[in-house]
Amino acid sequence: MKKKALITGVTGQDGSYLAEFLLTKGYQVFGLTRRTSTSNYDRIKDIVDQITLVQGDLLDQHSLSHAVKDIAPDEIYNLAAQSFVPTSWNQPVLTGEFTALGVTRILEAIRLAKPDTKVYQASSSEMFGKVLQTPQNELTPFYPRSPYGVAKVYGHWITVNYRESYNLFAVSGILFNHESPRRGLEFVTRKITNAVARIKLKKQKKLNLGNLKSKRDWGYAPDYVEAMWLMLQQDRPADFVVGTGKTWSVEQFAEIAFKVVDLNWRDYVEIDQSLIRPAEVDVLRADPSRAKKVLGWQPKTSFEDMVKIMVEADLERERQS
């Protein structure tokens, strides 16, 4: 019998890579998608005929309970969220509905329809926010600095609560920033690599950025979906921090990206004050030692290689458009 996995957020960056990964492991993969007038299957176009798409919505308990009951999945990966931090300032209530209460609805669906399902919750390094210690591990206190971070803290703790209250196999992966050519254009990493490609091809003159000093622990998304899977293969549920343990600034990201196409970033980058967040998160750096020790996981792709992969993918895209 093939194992069955249900992925929420299957059309996103992580969902698409995870779906591909699970197919290589011989899973029957189901993806939860919201009903919209236009379908956004761009990231899963190569595998859409190998997976089963199911309509459902994190805002609708009924649809989630039905999906779990009908599919009876062995594993659920809850990757769906309103995941762009700046948007969470403009839409804090919607962010809370999706990113916080949506987790509760998933857990309720499992508890009522199939309590032996293993569930992975996508937690976030943004929960650490104004960090109280560096690097951050599984015991570092949370101090979120955005409505998104606050919502993720709720999602994290409700997962712990259901694990302890109802004996569910429920885990949270506290993933630090992870990027790829499938990252949305609104994220600073992809904004940079796309602009580099466009500037190289003379389609754009300047790149506007906010806080260049902001530092993140950036990894490569395909490496990180393996960690999600490994968490659900353990004998007992536990939460894990996943990251590289190294930090790079936005400025360094830009510098390396422009270097890929033999340009000097200083000639093209301009600071735009409107892009600076109301409450900034300055430095996030993971301590992934537990994930390395228990899961046997480590990142395979270097920061420089990841940036190069992203720039080259955007060059290819821009040449074809």
Protein backbone atom coordinates (compact mmCIF):
# COMPACT_ATOMS: atom_id res chain seq x y z
CA MET A 1 0.00 0.00 0.00
CA LYS A 2 1.28 3.43 -0.92
CA LYS A 3 1.48 5.93 1.90
CA LYS A 4 -0.90 8.87 1.48
CA ALA A 5 0.13 12.45 2.17
CA LEU A 6 -2.03 15.57 2.12
CA ILE A 7 -0.26 18.90 1.58
CA THR A 8 -1.94 22.23 2.27
CA GLY A 9 -0.28 25.03 0.32
CA VAL A 10 0.73 22.57 -2.40
CA THR A 11 0.91 25.34 -5.04
CA GLY A 12 3.47 27.32 -2.99
CA GLN A 13 7.26 27.10 -3.01
CA ASP A 14 7.59 24.50 -0.24
CA GLY A 15 4.44 22.61 -1.17
CA SER A 16 5.58 22.07 -4.74
CA TYR A 17 9.05 20.85 -3.74
CA LEU A 18 7.58 18.62 -1.03
CA ALA A 19 5.10 17.09 -3.47
CA GLU A 20 7.96 16.26 -5.86
CA PHE A 21 10.01 14.82 -3.01
CA LEU A 22 7.17 12.61 -1.73
CA LEU A 23 6.50 11.30 -5.25
CA THR A 24 10.13 10.09 -5.39
CA LYS A 25 9.45 8.29 -2.10
CA GLY A 26 6.49 6.45 -3.64
CA TYR A 27 3.71 8.37 -1.89
CA GLN A 28 0.23 9.00 -3.18
CA VAL A 29 0.13 12.79 -2.94
CA PHE A 30 -2.97 14.92 -2.37
CA GLY A 31 -2.88 18.72 -2.49
CA LEU A 32 -5.44 21.01 -0.88
CA THR A 33 -6.24 24.01 -3.09
CA ARG A 34 -8.59 26.93 -2.61
CA ARG A 35 -11.34 27.60 -5.11
CA THR A 36 -10.32 30.62 -7.17
CA SER A 37 -11.46 31.90 -10.55
CA THR A 38 -7.94 31.50 -11.93
CA SER A 39 -5.79 28.50 -11.04
CA ASN A 40 -2.19 29.12 -10.02
CA TYR A 41 -0.55 25.77 -10.77
CA ASP A 42 2.65 27.20 -12.19
CA ARG A 43 4.92 25.63 -9.55
CA ILE A 44 3.31 22.18 -9.84
CA LYS A 45 2.76 22.15 -13.62
CA ASP A 46 5.30 19.33 -14.12
CA ILE A 47 3.62 17.02 -11.58
CA VAL A 48 -0.03 18.11 -11.63
CA ASP A 49 -1.03 14.91 -13.42
CA GLN A 50 0.74 12.79 -10.78
CA ILE A 51 -1.03 14.25 -7.74
CA THR A 52 -4.68 14.58 -6.72
CA LEU A 53 -5.95 18.09 -6.05
CA VAL A 54 -8.72 18.46 -3.49
CA GLN A 55 -10.71 21.63 -2.89
CA GLY A 56 -10.60 23.02 0.61
CA ASP A 57 -9.79 26.12 2.59
CA LEU A 58 -8.07 26.76 5.92
CA LEU A 59 -10.88 29.20 6.70
CA ASP A 60 -13.52 26.48 6.32
CA GLN A 61 -13.61 23.73 8.96
CA HIS A 62 -16.13 21.65 7.03
CA SER A 63 -13.92 21.36 3.93
CA LEU A 64 -10.89 20.32 6.01
CA SER A 65 -12.79 17.68 7.99
CA HIS A 66 -14.20 16.27 4.74
CA ALA A 67 -10.76 16.15 3.10
CA VAL A 68 -9.23 14.26 6.04
CA LYS A 69 -12.19 11.88 6.26
CA ASP A 70 -12.27 11.14 2.51
CA ILE A 71 -8.50 10.82 1.95
CA ALA A 72 -7.61 9.23 5.31
CA PRO A 73 -3.98 10.41 4.92
CA ASP A 74 -1.04 8.86 6.77
CA GLU A 75 0.65 12.26 6.87
CA ILE A 76 -0.51 15.87 6.60
CA TYR A 77 1.86 18.75 5.92
CA ASN A 78 0.27 22.09 6.80
CA LEU A 79 2.25 24.56 4.70
CA ALA A 80 -0.60 26.91 3.77
CA ALA A 81 -0.52 30.38 5.33
CA GLN A 82 -0.61 34.07 4.56
CA SER A 83 3.17 33.95 4.56
CA PHE A 84 4.39 37.37 3.44
CA VAL A 85 5.41 39.38 6.52
CA PRO A 86 4.74 42.93 5.17
CA THR A 87 1.21 41.91 4.10
CA SER A 88 0.52 40.81 7.68
CA TRP A 89 0.66 44.49 8.75
CA ASN A 90 -1.99 45.40 6.16
CA GLN A 91 -4.14 42.32 6.73
CA PRO A 92 -3.55 41.30 10.37
CA VAL A 93 -6.98 39.73 10.89
CA LEU A 94 -6.84 37.61 7.73
CA THR A 95 -3.27 36.57 8.64
CA GLY A 96 -4.56 35.43 12.05
CA GLU A 97 -7.43 33.49 10.47
CA PHE A 98 -5.16 31.60 8.06
CA THR A 99 -1.86 31.34 9.87
CA ALA A 100 -3.14 30.84 13.43
CA LEU A 101 -6.73 29.56 13.48
CA GLY A 102 -6.20 27.61 10.26
CA VAL A 103 -3.81 25.35 12.20
CA THR A 104 -6.48 24.67 14.82
CA ARG A 105 -8.97 23.73 12.11
CA ILE A 106 -6.50 21.23 10.61
CA LEU A 107 -5.79 19.71 14.04
CA GLU A 108 -9.52 19.49 14.80
CA ALA A 109 -10.12 17.74 11.47
CA ILE A 110 -7.44 15.18 12.34
CA ARG A 111 -8.67 14.71 15.91
CA LEU A 112 -12.23 14.06 14.76
CA ALA A 113 -11.71 12.23 11.46
CA LYS A 114 -8.39 10.35 11.69
CA PRO A 115 -6.44 10.78 14.93
CA ASP A 116 -3.59 8.46 13.90
CA THR A 117 -2.56 10.82 11.06
CA LYS A 118 0.89 12.33 11.57
CA VAL A 119 0.87 16.09 11.07
CA TYR A 120 3.65 18.55 10.29
CA GLN A 121 3.08 22.22 11.12
CA ALA A 122 5.19 24.84 9.33
CA SER A 123 6.46 27.07 12.12
CA SER A 124 8.80 29.96 11.36
CA SER A 125 11.97 31.67 12.56
CA GLU A 126 9.89 34.89 12.55
CA MET A 127 8.50 33.62 15.88
CA PHE A 128 11.86 34.53 17.47
CA GLY A 129 11.58 38.11 16.15
CA LYS A 130 13.46 40.36 18.54
CA VAL A 131 15.81 37.57 19.45
CA LEU A 132 16.59 36.91 23.11
CA GLN A 133 19.59 34.70 22.30
CA THR A 134 21.74 33.91 19.27
CA PRO A 135 21.75 31.42 17.68
CA GLN A 136 18.14 30.29 18.20
CA ASN A 137 17.29 26.68 19.12
CA GLU A 138 14.15 24.77 20.18
CA LEU A 139 14.27 26.31 23.68
CA THR A 140 14.77 29.95 22.68
CA PRO A 141 11.83 32.10 23.88
CA PHE A 142 9.61 33.62 21.20
CA TYR A 143 9.31 37.40 20.75
CA PRO A 144 7.46 37.92 17.44
CA ARG A 145 7.68 41.33 15.76
CA SER A 146 4.89 41.14 13.16
CA PRO A 147 1.27 39.95 12.99
CA TYR A 148 2.64 37.04 10.91
CA GLY A 149 5.14 36.10 13.64
CA VAL A 150 2.43 36.33 16.31
CA ALA A 151 0.09 34.11 14.26
CA LYS A 152 2.86 31.55 13.76
CA VAL A 153 3.46 31.45 17.54
CA TYR A 154 -0.21 30.60 18.04
CA GLY A 155 0.00 27.89 15.36
CA HIS A 156 3.12 26.48 17.03
CA TRP A 157 1.66 26.32 20.53
CA ILE A 158 -1.72 24.95 19.46
CA THR A 159 0.20 22.12 17.76
CA VAL A 160 2.06 21.40 21.00
CA ASN A 161 -1.24 21.61 22.86
CA TYR A 162 -3.00 19.05 20.64
CA ARG A 163 0.02 16.75 20.82
CA GLU A 164 -0.04 16.80 24.62
CA SER A 165 -3.83 16.91 25.07
CA TYR A 166 -4.95 14.36 22.48
CA ASN A 167 -1.78 12.32 21.96
CA LEU A 168 -1.58 13.28 18.28
CA PHE A 169 1.67 12.77 16.37
CA ALA A 170 1.96 16.51 15.72
CA VAL A 171 5.29 18.26 15.12
CA SER A 172 6.44 21.77 14.26
CA GLY A 173 9.39 22.52 12.04
CA ILE A 174 10.83 25.92 12.96
CA LEU A 175 12.29 26.62 9.55
CA PHE A 176 14.57 29.57 8.96
CA ASN A 177 14.43 31.44 5.65
CA HIS A 178 14.65 29.15 2.65
CA GLU A 179 14.63 30.34 -0.93
CA SER A 180 14.54 29.04 -4.50
CA PRO A 181 13.59 30.06 -8.04
CA ARG A 182 9.99 29.29 -6.96
CA ARG A 183 9.99 31.98 -4.27
CA GLY A 184 7.34 34.66 -4.79
CA LEU A 185 8.50 37.93 -6.37
CA GLU A 186 7.37 39.86 -3.29
CA PHE A 187 10.14 38.29 -1.16
CA VAL A 188 13.39 40.26 -1.00
CA THR A 189 15.58 37.37 -2.23
CA ARG A 190 13.57 36.78 -5.39
CA LYS A 191 13.04 40.51 -5.83
CA ILE A 192 16.84 40.83 -5.96
CA THR A 193 17.53 37.90 -8.30
CA ASN A 194 14.72 38.91 -10.66
CA ALA A 195 15.96 42.52 -10.75
CA VAL A 196 19.54 41.34 -11.41
CA ALA A 197 18.30 39.35 -14.41
CA ARG A 198 16.23 42.26 -15.71
CA ILE A 199 19.07 44.78 -15.22
CA LYS A 200 21.51 42.47 -17.00
CA LEU A 201 19.07 42.19 -19.92
CA LYS A 202 18.52 46.01 -19.95
CA LYS A 203 14.84 45.67 -18.98
CA GLN A 204 15.25 47.54 -15.67
CA LYS A 205 17.62 50.27 -14.41
CA LYS A 206 17.48 50.23 -10.59
CA LEU A 207 16.63 47.99 -7.64
CA ASN A 208 14.94 49.56 -4.60
CA LEU A 209 15.59 47.85 -1.26
CA GLY A 210 14.81 48.60 2.39
CA ASN A 211 17.08 47.58 5.29
CA LEU A 212 20.35 46.32 3.76
CA LYS A 213 21.77 45.41 7.18
CA SER A 214 18.99 42.95 8.00
CA LYS A 215 20.55 39.49 8.44
CA ARG A 216 18.97 36.10 7.84
CA ASP A 217 19.90 32.45 7.94
CA TRP A 218 19.14 31.58 4.31
CA GLY A 219 18.96 28.04 2.94
CA TYR A 220 17.74 26.28 -0.19
CA ALA A 221 14.07 25.20 -0.10
CA PRO A 222 14.48 21.72 -1.72
CA ASP A 223 16.91 20.80 1.09
CA TYR A 224 14.38 21.87 3.73
CA VAL A 225 11.41 19.79 2.57
CA GLU A 226 13.44 16.66 3.32
CA ALA A 227 13.67 17.81 6.97
CA MET A 228 9.85 18.08 7.13
CA TRP A 229 9.51 14.50 5.93
CA LEU A 230 12.18 13.21 8.32
CA MET A 231 10.30 14.70 11.30
CA LEU A 232 7.28 12.52 10.52
CA GLN A 233 9.43 9.37 10.19
CA GLN A 234 10.59 9.48 13.83
CA ASP A 235 9.31 7.16 16.57
CA ARG A 236 7.99 10.03 18.65
CA PRO A 237 6.90 13.58 17.81
CA ALA A 238 9.24 16.49 18.54
CA ASP A 239 9.85 20.00 17.23
CA PHE A 240 13.00 20.94 15.35
CA VAL A 241 14.84 24.10 14.30
CA VAL A 242 15.99 23.83 10.67
CA GLY A 243 18.57 26.21 9.21
CA THR A 244 22.19 26.55 8.13
CA GLY A 245 23.62 28.15 11.27
CA LYS A 246 25.11 30.99 9.17
CA THR A 247 23.82 34.49 8.49
CA TRP A 248 24.07 36.77 5.50
CA SER A 249 22.84 40.35 5.12
CA VAL A 250 20.51 41.62 2.41
CA GLU A 251 23.51 43.62 1.16
CA GLN A 252 25.62 40.44 0.84
CA PHE A 253 22.77 38.70 -0.99
CA ALA A 254 22.60 41.58 -3.48
CA GLU A 255 26.37 41.70 -3.90
CA ILE A 256 26.63 37.97 -4.70
CA ALA A 257 23.59 38.07 -7.02
CA PHE A 258 24.99 40.95 -9.09
CA LYS A 259 28.40 39.24 -9.18
CA VAL A 260 26.79 36.23 -10.94
CA VAL A 261 26.21 38.49 -13.96
CA ASP A 262 29.47 40.45 -13.54
CA LEU A 263 27.87 43.66 -12.27
CA ASN A 264 28.64 45.80 -9.21
CA TRP A 265 25.57 46.00 -6.98
CA ARG A 266 26.44 49.53 -5.80
CA ASP A 267 25.72 50.87 -9.29
CA TYR A 268 22.10 49.71 -9.19
CA VAL A 269 20.76 49.47 -5.63
CA GLU A 270 18.87 52.37 -4.06
CA ILE A 271 17.44 52.56 -0.53
CA ASP A 272 13.69 53.11 -0.24
CA GLN A 273 12.60 54.09 3.30
CA SER A 274 9.03 52.94 2.63
CA LEU A 275 10.26 49.34 2.41
CA ILE A 276 11.49 49.29 6.02
CA ARG A 277 9.17 47.39 8.39
CA PRO A 278 7.36 49.09 11.33
CA ALA A 279 9.17 46.68 13.70
CA GLU A 280 12.31 45.17 12.23
CA VAL A 281 13.79 41.77 12.90
CA ASP A 282 17.53 42.39 12.65
CA VAL A 283 19.29 39.04 12.96
CA LEU A 284 18.02 35.47 12.77
CA ARG A 285 20.46 32.56 12.99
CA ALA A 286 19.56 28.92 13.55
CA ASP A 287 21.17 26.38 15.82
CA PRO A 288 20.17 23.23 13.86
CA SER A 289 22.27 20.83 15.96
CA ARG A 290 19.24 18.85 17.15
CA ALA A 291 18.00 18.33 13.57
CA LYS A 292 21.49 17.21 12.53
CA LYS A 293 21.83 14.81 15.46
CA VAL A 294 18.32 13.30 15.63
CA LEU A 295 17.14 13.53 12.02
CA GLY A 296 20.55 13.19 10.39
CA TRP A 297 19.64 16.24 8.31
CA GLN A 298 21.93 18.89 6.94
CA PRO A 299 21.76 21.50 4.20
CA LYS A 300 23.35 20.33 0.95
CA THR A 301 23.38 23.60 -1.02
CA SER A 302 25.67 26.53 -0.13
CA PHE A 303 24.39 30.10 0.09
CA GLU A 304 26.43 31.18 -2.95
CA ASP A 305 25.16 28.23 -5.01
CA MET A 306 21.57 28.98 -4.06
CA VAL A 307 21.88 32.63 -5.13
CA LYS A 308 23.48 31.51 -8.43
CA ILE A 309 20.67 28.99 -9.08
CA MET A 310 18.07 31.72 -8.47
CA VAL A 311 19.76 34.33 -10.68
CA GLU A 312 20.25 31.86 -13.53
CA ALA A 313 16.61 30.72 -13.33
CA ASP A 314 15.44 34.34 -13.48
CA LEU A 315 17.74 35.07 -16.43
CA GLU A 316 16.20 32.12 -18.26
CA ARG A 317 12.67 33.30 -17.41
CA GLU A 318 13.33 36.89 -18.47
CA ARG A 319 14.93 35.82 -21.76
CA GLN A 320 11.81 33.85 -22.60
CA SER A 321 9.30 36.50 -21.57
